[in-house]
mmCIF file of C-alpha atoms in Angstrom:
data_model
loop_
_atom_site.group_PDB
_atom_site.id
_atom_site.type_symbol
_atom_site.label_atom_id
_atom_site.label_comp_id
_atom_site.label_asym_id
_atom_site.label_seq_id
_atom_site.Cartn_x
_atom_site.Cartn_y
_atom_site.Cartn_z
ATOM 1 C CA MET A 14 6.678 -7.403 32.149
ATOM 2 C CA GLY A 15 3.889 -8.650 29.919
ATOM 3 C CA LEU A 16 2.871 -5.103 28.983
ATOM 4 C CA ILE A 17 6.477 -4.072 28.345
ATOM 5 C CA HIS A 18 7.004 -7.115 26.124
ATOM 6 C CA ALA A 19 3.841 -6.317 24.159
ATOM 7 C CA LEU A 20 4.876 -2.681 23.717
ATOM 8 C CA VAL A 21 8.336 -3.740 22.533
ATOM 9 C CA VAL A 22 6.834 -6.104 19.951
ATOM 10 C CA GLN A 23 4.441 -3.384 18.753
ATOM 11 C CA GLY A 24 7.280 -0.895 18.444
ATOM 12 C CA LEU A 25 9.347 -3.499 16.617
ATOM 13 C CA GLN A 26 6.586 -3.925 14.059
ATOM 14 C CA MET A 27 6.350 -0.157 13.519
ATOM 15 C CA ALA A 28 10.115 0.063 13.024
ATOM 16 C CA LEU A 29 10.163 -3.016 10.804
ATOM 17 C CA VAL A 30 7.675 -1.715 8.237
ATOM 18 C CA LEU A 31 9.469 1.645 8.180
ATOM 19 C CA ALA A 32 12.870 0.028 7.645
ATOM 20 C CA LEU A 33 11.699 -2.471 5.020
ATOM 21 C CA ALA A 34 9.717 0.006 2.901
ATOM 22 C CA PRO A 35 12.680 1.420 0.903
ATOM 23 C CA LEU A 36 14.210 -2.075 0.692
ATOM 24 C CA LEU A 37 11.069 -3.458 -0.929
ATOM 25 C CA THR A 38 11.055 -0.607 -3.457
ATOM 26 C CA GLY A 39 14.680 -1.287 -4.300
ATOM 27 C CA PHE A 40 14.026 -5.020 -4.541
ATOM 28 C CA VAL A 41 11.206 -4.499 -7.055
ATOM 29 C CA ARG A 42 13.443 -2.235 -9.156
ATOM 30 C CA VAL A 43 16.266 -4.786 -9.110
ATOM 31 C CA MET A 44 13.930 -7.622 -10.073
ATOM 32 C CA LYS A 45 12.472 -5.599 -12.955
ATOM 33 C CA ALA A 46 15.972 -4.787 -14.186
ATOM 34 C CA ARG A 47 16.994 -8.456 -14.053
ATOM 35 C CA LEU A 48 13.875 -9.535 -15.930
ATOM 36 C CA LEU A 49 14.647 -6.914 -18.599
ATOM 37 C CA ARG A 50 18.264 -8.120 -18.746
ATOM 38 C CA ARG A 51 19.611 -4.828 -17.431
ATOM 39 C CA ARG A 52 22.013 -4.168 -14.578
ATOM 40 C CA GLY A 53 19.679 -1.822 -12.756
ATOM 41 C CA PRO A 54 20.251 0.303 -9.631
ATOM 42 C CA PRO A 55 21.732 -1.053 -6.378
ATOM 43 C CA LEU A 56 19.372 -2.737 -3.953
ATOM 44 C CA LEU A 57 19.900 -0.010 -1.332
ATOM 45 C CA GLN A 58 19.501 2.896 -3.773
ATOM 46 C CA PRO A 59 16.171 4.074 -2.224
ATOM 47 C CA TYR A 60 17.946 4.575 1.114
ATOM 48 C CA PHE A 61 20.625 6.666 -0.587
ATOM 49 C CA ASP A 62 17.968 8.721 -2.380
ATOM 50 C CA LEU A 63 16.078 9.407 0.868
ATOM 51 C CA ALA A 64 19.290 10.429 2.645
ATOM 52 C CA ARG A 65 20.242 12.726 -0.228
ATOM 53 C CA LEU A 66 16.818 14.389 -0.246
ATOM 54 C CA ALA A 67 16.840 14.782 3.538
ATOM 55 C CA ARG A 68 20.127 16.727 3.331
ATOM 56 C CA LYS A 69 18.850 19.150 0.704
ATOM 57 C CA ASP A 70 17.113 22.440 1.423
ATOM 58 C CA VAL A 71 13.397 22.801 0.819
ATOM 59 C CA VAL A 72 12.407 25.092 -2.048
ATOM 60 C CA LEU A 73 8.878 26.434 -1.772
ATOM 61 C CA ALA A 74 6.796 28.417 -4.215
ATOM 62 C CA GLY A 75 5.906 31.947 -3.219
ATOM 63 C CA ASN A 76 2.183 31.211 -3.087
ATOM 64 C CA ALA A 77 2.504 27.946 -1.117
ATOM 65 C CA SER A 78 0.153 27.839 1.876
ATOM 66 C CA TRP A 79 0.549 26.110 5.234
ATOM 67 C CA LEU A 80 -1.222 23.073 3.795
ATOM 68 C CA PHE A 81 1.530 22.568 1.227
ATOM 69 C CA ARG A 82 4.117 22.552 4.015
ATOM 70 C CA ALA A 83 2.129 20.306 6.363
ATOM 71 C CA ALA A 84 0.859 17.803 3.774
ATOM 72 C CA PRO A 85 4.067 15.663 3.578
ATOM 73 C CA TYR A 86 4.044 15.120 7.339
ATOM 74 C CA LEU A 87 0.329 14.294 7.370
ATOM 75 C CA ILE A 88 0.665 11.911 4.424
ATOM 76 C CA PHE A 89 3.640 10.141 5.975
ATOM 77 C CA ALA A 90 2.045 9.863 9.427
ATOM 78 C CA SER A 91 -1.270 8.491 8.099
ATOM 79 C CA THR A 92 0.445 5.948 5.847
ATOM 80 C CA TRP A 93 2.899 4.826 8.522
ATOM 81 C CA VAL A 94 0.149 4.318 11.104
ATOM 82 C CA ALA A 95 -1.948 2.370 8.602
ATOM 83 C CA ALA A 96 1.020 0.168 7.629
ATOM 84 C CA ALA A 97 1.966 -0.421 11.272
ATOM 85 C CA LEU A 98 -1.570 -1.573 12.139
ATOM 86 C CA VAL A 99 -1.480 -4.498 9.683
ATOM 87 C CA PRO A 100 -0.183 -7.670 11.428
ATOM 88 C CA THR A 101 3.122 -8.512 9.776
ATOM 89 C CA PHE A 102 4.879 -11.190 11.852
ATOM 90 C CA ALA A 103 2.578 -11.502 14.902
ATOM 91 C CA THR A 104 -1.082 -11.143 15.849
ATOM 92 C CA GLY A 105 -2.728 -9.951 19.030
ATOM 93 C CA LEU A 106 -0.434 -6.951 19.526
ATOM 94 C CA VAL A 107 -1.190 -4.082 21.892
ATOM 95 C CA PHE A 108 -2.905 -1.976 19.245
ATOM 96 C CA SER A 109 -4.438 -4.896 17.357
ATOM 97 C CA TRP A 110 -7.895 -3.729 18.432
ATOM 98 C CA THR A 111 -7.373 -0.687 16.188
ATOM 99 C CA ALA A 112 -6.175 -2.813 13.229
ATOM 100 C CA ASP A 113 -9.542 -2.645 11.522
ATOM 101 C CA LEU A 114 -9.911 -2.838 7.767
ATOM 102 C CA ILE A 115 -12.322 0.106 7.704
ATOM 103 C CA ALA A 116 -9.965 2.212 9.855
ATOM 104 C CA ILE A 117 -7.042 1.428 7.543
ATOM 105 C CA THR A 118 -9.175 2.403 4.539
ATOM 106 C CA ALA A 119 -10.011 5.689 6.265
ATOM 107 C CA LEU A 120 -6.339 6.419 7.018
ATOM 108 C CA LEU A 121 -5.370 5.794 3.396
ATOM 109 C CA GLY A 122 -8.236 8.009 2.266
ATOM 110 C CA SER A 123 -7.009 10.794 4.558
ATOM 111 C CA ALA A 124 -3.493 10.591 3.116
ATOM 112 C CA ARG A 125 -4.902 10.703 -0.417
ATOM 113 C CA PHE A 126 -7.086 13.697 0.478
ATOM 114 C CA PHE A 127 -4.149 15.755 1.740
ATOM 115 C CA GLN A 128 -1.992 14.764 -1.222
ATOM 116 C CA ALA A 129 -4.664 15.836 -3.702
ATOM 117 C CA LEU A 130 -5.117 19.166 -1.912
ATOM 118 C CA ALA A 131 -1.358 19.760 -1.849
ATOM 119 C CA GLY A 132 -1.163 19.064 -5.581
ATOM 120 C CA MET A 133 -3.712 21.802 -6.272
ATOM 121 C CA ASP A 134 -2.374 24.256 -3.690
ATOM 122 C CA ILE A 135 0.339 25.840 -5.871
ATOM 123 C CA GLY A 136 -1.994 26.215 -8.831
ATOM 124 C CA THR A 137 0.201 24.561 -11.466
ATOM 125 C CA SER A 138 -1.396 22.711 -14.353
ATOM 126 C CA PHE A 139 0.499 19.484 -13.612
ATOM 127 C CA GLY A 140 -0.580 19.499 -9.967
ATOM 128 C CA GLY A 141 -4.223 20.002 -10.866
ATOM 129 C CA LEU A 142 -4.019 17.316 -13.535
ATOM 130 C CA GLY A 143 -2.505 14.771 -11.153
ATOM 131 C CA SER A 144 -4.949 15.599 -8.361
ATOM 132 C CA SER A 145 -7.981 15.246 -10.608
ATOM 133 C CA ARG A 146 -6.747 11.885 -11.877
ATOM 134 C CA GLU A 147 -5.954 10.737 -8.343
ATOM 135 C CA VAL A 148 -9.455 11.604 -7.155
ATOM 136 C CA MET A 149 -10.941 9.845 -10.179
ATOM 137 C CA ILE A 150 -8.994 6.689 -9.351
ATOM 138 C CA ALA A 151 -9.872 6.966 -5.655
ATOM 139 C CA SER A 152 -13.594 7.300 -6.388
ATOM 140 C CA LEU A 153 -13.461 3.816 -7.918
ATOM 141 C CA ALA A 154 -10.761 2.171 -5.797
ATOM 142 C CA GLU A 155 -12.306 2.956 -2.410
ATOM 143 C CA PRO A 156 -15.738 1.403 -3.167
ATOM 144 C CA ALA A 157 -13.966 -1.685 -4.521
ATOM 145 C CA LEU A 158 -11.881 -1.905 -1.345
ATOM 146 C CA ILE A 159 -14.983 -1.521 0.831
ATOM 147 C CA MET A 160 -16.755 -4.344 -1.029
ATOM 148 C CA ILE A 161 -13.700 -6.565 -0.511
ATOM 149 C CA VAL A 162 -13.783 -5.668 3.193
ATOM 150 C CA PHE A 163 -17.459 -6.720 3.315
ATOM 151 C CA THR A 164 -16.556 -10.046 1.709
ATOM 152 C CA LEU A 165 -13.841 -10.725 4.276
ATOM 153 C CA ALA A 166 -16.097 -9.592 7.114
ATOM 154 C CA LEU A 167 -18.815 -12.023 6.043
ATOM 155 C CA VAL A 168 -16.303 -14.881 5.980
ATOM 156 C CA ALA A 169 -14.495 -14.116 9.249
ATOM 157 C CA GLY A 170 -17.312 -12.383 11.110
ATOM 158 C CA SER A 171 -15.111 -9.369 11.856
ATOM 159 C CA THR A 172 -13.149 -6.587 10.181
ATOM 160 C CA GLN A 173 -10.310 -6.784 12.729
ATOM 161 C CA LEU A 174 -7.222 -8.097 10.965
ATOM 162 C CA SER A 175 -5.969 -10.294 13.816
ATOM 163 C CA THR A 176 -9.355 -12.012 13.974
ATOM 164 C CA VAL A 177 -9.486 -12.389 10.187
ATOM 165 C CA ALA A 178 -5.979 -13.906 10.071
ATOM 166 C CA GLU A 179 -6.773 -16.386 12.852
ATOM 167 C CA HIS A 180 -10.038 -17.341 11.147
ATOM 168 C CA MET A 181 -8.310 -17.929 7.809
ATOM 169 C CA LEU A 182 -5.996 -20.423 9.488
ATOM 170 C CA ALA A 183 -8.959 -22.558 10.563
ATOM 171 C CA ALA A 184 -9.460 -25.798 8.668
ATOM 172 C CA HIS A 185 -13.159 -25.227 8.009
ATOM 173 C CA VAL A 186 -12.542 -22.137 5.850
ATOM 174 C CA GLY A 187 -11.090 -24.079 2.931
ATOM 175 C CA LEU A 188 -11.027 -22.805 -0.642
ATOM 176 C CA ARG A 189 -13.887 -20.467 -1.500
ATOM 177 C CA VAL A 190 -14.732 -18.749 -4.749
ATOM 178 C CA SER A 191 -15.617 -15.561 -2.880
ATOM 179 C CA LEU A 192 -12.147 -15.405 -1.310
ATOM 180 C CA GLY A 193 -10.529 -15.901 -4.726
ATOM 181 C CA LEU A 194 -12.562 -13.040 -6.140
ATOM 182 C CA ALA A 195 -11.630 -10.868 -3.154
ATOM 183 C CA LEU A 196 -7.932 -11.678 -3.655
ATOM 184 C CA ILE A 197 -8.018 -10.710 -7.327
ATOM 185 C CA GLY A 198 -9.982 -7.542 -6.563
ATOM 186 C CA LEU A 199 -7.633 -6.532 -3.743
ATOM 187 C CA THR A 200 -4.623 -7.078 -6.006
ATOM 188 C CA MET A 201 -6.141 -4.821 -8.659
ATOM 189 C CA VAL A 202 -6.882 -2.127 -6.061
ATOM 190 C CA ALA A 203 -3.316 -2.410 -4.712
ATOM 191 C CA ILE A 204 -1.874 -1.895 -8.201
ATOM 192 C CA ALA A 205 -4.006 1.206 -8.731
ATOM 193 C CA GLU A 206 -3.400 2.655 -5.257
ATOM 194 C CA ASN A 207 0.361 2.281 -5.574
ATOM 195 C CA ALA A 208 0.427 3.856 -9.058
ATOM 196 C CA ARG A 209 1.951 0.776 -10.621
ATOM 197 C CA ILE A 210 1.764 -0.487 -14.192
ATOM 198 C CA PRO A 211 -0.713 -0.779 -15.929
ATOM 199 C CA VAL A 212 -2.482 2.088 -14.103
ATOM 200 C CA ASP A 213 0.534 4.380 -13.751
ATOM 201 C CA ASN A 214 4.284 4.202 -14.239
ATOM 202 C CA PRO A 215 6.262 5.443 -11.213
ATOM 203 C CA ALA A 216 9.437 5.750 -13.304
ATOM 204 C CA THR A 217 8.116 8.242 -15.868
ATOM 205 C CA HIS A 218 7.562 11.992 -15.912
ATOM 206 C CA LEU A 219 5.587 12.139 -19.144
ATOM 207 C CA GLU A 220 2.844 14.702 -18.577
ATOM 208 C CA LEU A 221 0.242 12.746 -20.519
ATOM 209 C CA THR A 222 0.466 9.732 -18.217
ATOM 210 C CA MET A 223 1.500 11.110 -14.816
ATOM 211 C CA VAL A 224 -0.805 10.641 -11.835
ATOM 212 C CA HIS A 225 1.185 10.386 -8.613
ATOM 213 C CA GLU A 226 4.313 12.118 -9.875
ATOM 214 C CA ALA A 227 2.319 15.111 -11.121
ATOM 215 C CA MET A 228 1.141 15.934 -7.606
ATOM 216 C CA VAL A 229 4.641 15.973 -6.101
ATOM 217 C CA LEU A 230 6.564 17.832 -8.824
ATOM 218 C CA GLU A 231 6.737 21.000 -6.703
ATOM 219 C CA TYR A 232 8.175 19.248 -3.643
ATOM 220 C CA SER A 233 11.860 19.031 -2.806
ATOM 221 C CA GLY A 234 14.191 18.253 0.064
ATOM 222 C CA ARG A 235 12.864 16.565 3.176
ATOM 223 C CA HIS A 236 9.262 17.093 2.023
ATOM 224 C CA LEU A 237 9.863 14.994 -1.077
ATOM 225 C CA ALA A 238 11.722 12.408 1.023
ATOM 226 C CA LEU A 239 8.684 11.997 3.281
ATOM 227 C CA ILE A 240 6.346 11.605 0.301
ATOM 228 C CA GLU A 241 8.621 9.035 -1.346
ATOM 229 C CA LEU A 242 8.897 7.113 1.926
ATOM 230 C CA ALA A 243 5.113 7.209 2.310
ATOM 231 C CA ALA A 244 4.731 5.756 -1.193
ATOM 232 C CA SER A 245 7.082 2.903 -0.267
ATOM 233 C CA LEU A 246 5.147 2.360 2.956
ATOM 234 C CA LYS A 247 1.899 2.078 1.012
ATOM 235 C CA LEU A 248 3.378 -0.695 -1.129
ATOM 236 C CA VAL A 249 4.474 -2.535 2.025
ATOM 237 C CA LEU A 250 1.003 -1.986 3.486
ATOM 238 C CA TYR A 251 -0.852 -3.623 0.615
ATOM 239 C CA LEU A 252 1.549 -6.556 0.346
ATOM 240 C CA SER A 253 1.301 -7.035 4.125
ATOM 241 C CA LEU A 254 -2.483 -6.856 3.923
ATOM 242 C CA ILE A 255 -2.647 -9.511 1.202
ATOM 243 C CA ALA A 256 -0.204 -11.704 3.138
ATOM 244 C CA CYS A 257 -2.067 -11.273 6.436
ATOM 245 C CA VAL A 258 -5.492 -12.116 5.029
ATOM 246 C CA PHE A 259 -4.789 -14.682 2.311
ATOM 247 C CA VAL A 260 -1.389 -16.118 3.364
ATOM 248 C CA PRO A 261 -1.519 -15.936 7.180
ATOM 249 C CA TRP A 262 0.855 -18.858 7.751
ATOM 250 C CA GLY A 263 3.875 -18.027 9.877
ATOM 251 C CA LEU A 264 2.216 -15.349 12.008
ATOM 252 C CA ALA A 265 3.225 -15.663 15.646
ATOM 253 C CA PRO A 266 0.288 -15.821 18.110
ATOM 254 C CA ALA A 267 -0.233 -13.350 20.936
ATOM 255 C CA GLY A 268 2.362 -13.636 23.691
ATOM 256 C CA ALA A 269 4.643 -15.818 21.587
ATOM 257 C CA ALA A 270 8.234 -16.586 22.532
ATOM 258 C CA PRO A 271 11.139 -14.756 20.844
ATOM 259 C CA LEU A 272 11.832 -17.790 18.637
ATOM 260 C CA ALA A 273 8.273 -17.718 17.276
ATOM 261 C CA LEU A 274 8.598 -13.982 16.630
ATOM 262 C CA LEU A 275 11.846 -14.578 14.734
ATOM 263 C CA ILE A 276 10.186 -17.264 12.624
ATOM 264 C CA GLY A 277 7.322 -14.839 11.956
ATOM 265 C CA MET A 278 9.770 -12.168 10.789
ATOM 266 C CA LEU A 279 11.501 -14.598 8.451
ATOM 267 C CA ALA A 280 8.150 -15.710 7.053
ATOM 268 C CA TYR A 281 7.124 -12.072 6.606
ATOM 269 C CA GLY A 282 10.337 -11.320 4.738
ATOM 270 C CA ALA A 283 9.741 -14.289 2.455
ATOM 271 C CA LYS A 284 6.182 -13.099 1.740
ATOM 272 C CA LEU A 285 7.411 -9.610 0.859
ATOM 273 C CA ALA A 286 10.091 -11.050 -1.417
ATOM 274 C CA LEU A 287 7.537 -13.252 -3.164
ATOM 275 C CA GLY A 288 5.092 -10.363 -3.542
ATOM 276 C CA GLY A 289 7.802 -8.053 -4.878
ATOM 277 C CA SER A 290 8.937 -10.678 -7.372
ATOM 278 C CA LEU A 291 5.402 -11.257 -8.633
ATOM 279 C CA LEU A 292 4.865 -7.496 -8.942
ATOM 280 C CA ALA A 293 8.067 -7.096 -10.966
ATOM 281 C CA LEU A 294 7.104 -10.018 -13.196
ATOM 282 C CA PHE A 295 3.638 -8.574 -13.770
ATOM 283 C CA GLU A 296 4.928 -5.081 -14.571
ATOM 284 C CA THR A 297 7.469 -6.361 -17.088
ATOM 285 C CA SER A 298 4.905 -8.501 -18.899
ATOM 286 C CA ILE A 299 2.174 -5.903 -19.416
ATOM 287 C CA ALA A 300 1.974 -2.458 -20.991
ATOM 288 C CA LYS A 301 0.582 0.656 -19.389
ATOM 289 C CA MET A 302 -3.051 1.302 -20.241
ATOM 290 C CA ARG A 303 -4.552 4.624 -21.229
ATOM 291 C CA VAL A 304 -5.860 6.802 -18.425
ATOM 292 C CA PHE A 305 -9.405 6.550 -19.787
ATOM 293 C CA ARG A 306 -9.285 2.767 -19.399
ATOM 294 C CA VAL A 307 -8.492 2.925 -15.676
ATOM 295 C CA PRO A 308 -12.205 3.165 -14.717
ATOM 296 C CA ASP A 309 -12.809 -0.123 -16.541
ATOM 297 C CA PHE A 310 -9.915 -1.718 -14.651
ATOM 298 C CA LEU A 311 -11.158 -0.570 -11.246
ATOM 299 C CA GLY A 312 -14.761 -1.230 -12.208
ATOM 300 C CA ALA A 313 -13.791 -4.860 -12.695
ATOM 301 C CA ALA A 314 -12.278 -4.875 -9.173
ATOM 302 C CA LEU A 315 -15.516 -3.412 -7.804
ATOM 303 C CA MET A 316 -17.571 -6.064 -9.577
ATOM 304 C CA LEU A 317 -15.332 -8.819 -8.221
ATOM 305 C CA GLY A 318 -15.801 -7.557 -4.666
ATOM 306 C CA LEU A 319 -19.537 -7.220 -5.159
ATOM 307 C CA LEU A 320 -19.785 -10.686 -6.702
ATOM 308 C CA GLY A 321 -17.853 -12.188 -3.799
ATOM 309 C CA THR A 322 -20.243 -10.570 -1.317
ATOM 310 C CA LEU A 323 -23.307 -11.750 -3.251
ATOM 311 C CA LEU A 324 -21.958 -15.301 -3.430
ATOM 312 C CA LEU A 325 -21.601 -15.383 0.339
ATOM 313 C CA PHE A 326 -25.142 -14.065 0.814
ATOM 314 C CA VAL A 327 -26.534 -16.653 -1.594
ATOM 315 C CA SER A 328 -24.589 -19.512 0.010
ATOM 316 C CA ARG A 329 -25.820 -18.559 3.482
ATOM 317 C CA SER A 330 -29.415 -18.252 2.343
ATOM 318 C CA PHE A 331 -29.371 -21.875 1.217
#
C-alpha cells in the first residue's frame, strides 16, 4: 500500500503540472491585461487554443525531415519530465532521487537542442535566425544556471531538490547574501529561458525581435500545440523551482497524510499565483531590450551566480 500511495502521489504531481501549465499562462495574460487597463482574453483561453490546434491537420513543408516531425514530441517529453521532477506540493516522492538540479538542466538543454535543430531543418531564414539567437542565449543562460546550482549545492550539500528544500527549512540557514544573489540570478535566467520581456516578447511576430516564435513559425496543428504546451510547462518549471528552493514552506513531507498533501497543493497554487502576478507586473513596467543587449543581461546573471559561489568559499575558508 505504501508503494501504491507513493506512485499515486507521483502521478498526481505529473498530472498537476501538466494541467496547471496553460492556466498559469492564461493567468499571466489576464494580469497583464488588468495592469494595462484592458479587458484581455479569458483565463481559460490557452486551453481553448490547445484544443483548437489539436483538432487541426498538420501542414508540413516538402523538405521537412523526420527530425522536424519528431521534435515537438521530444521537446514536450523532455520539458514535462523536467517539470514533473521538481517538488511542487510534496517532497520525498518515488522519483525524488532523480530530481537533481543538474539532471533538470540537462533535460532543458536537450529540449532546446531539438528545438534549435527543428528551426533550422526547413531552411527558412526566420527559423535560422531564431535558432541562432536561441543558441546564443543558451550559451550564456546555461553557465549562469550551473553557477547557481553550485551555490545551492554548497549551501545544502546536495543538488537533489528534496534535500535542498528540506535544508532551506532549517533554522540555521537564515538569510545569506549568496542565496539572495542566487535568487536574483535564477530569476534572470528564468526570464531569458521563457522568452519573456525584456529578453523576448511572446506576443509579437516582429521579425527583428523574434527568438522563440521564429523557430516555430513552420509548425501547425498538434505539433504546434505540443510546443505551446511545452513552453507553458517551462514557465511552471521555473516558478516551481524558485518556490521549491527559496520558498519551500508548505511542502508536505514524505509519506504525509492526504490533508497535508491538500495543504501543500493549496500552498503551491498560491506560490504560482504570486509568481505569475510578479511576472505580469515586471513585464508591464519594463520595455523590451535590444537583442544585442541580452548577453549583458545574462552576463550579469552569470556574475551573480559566480559571486554567490565565491562568497560561500570565502566564508568557509574563514
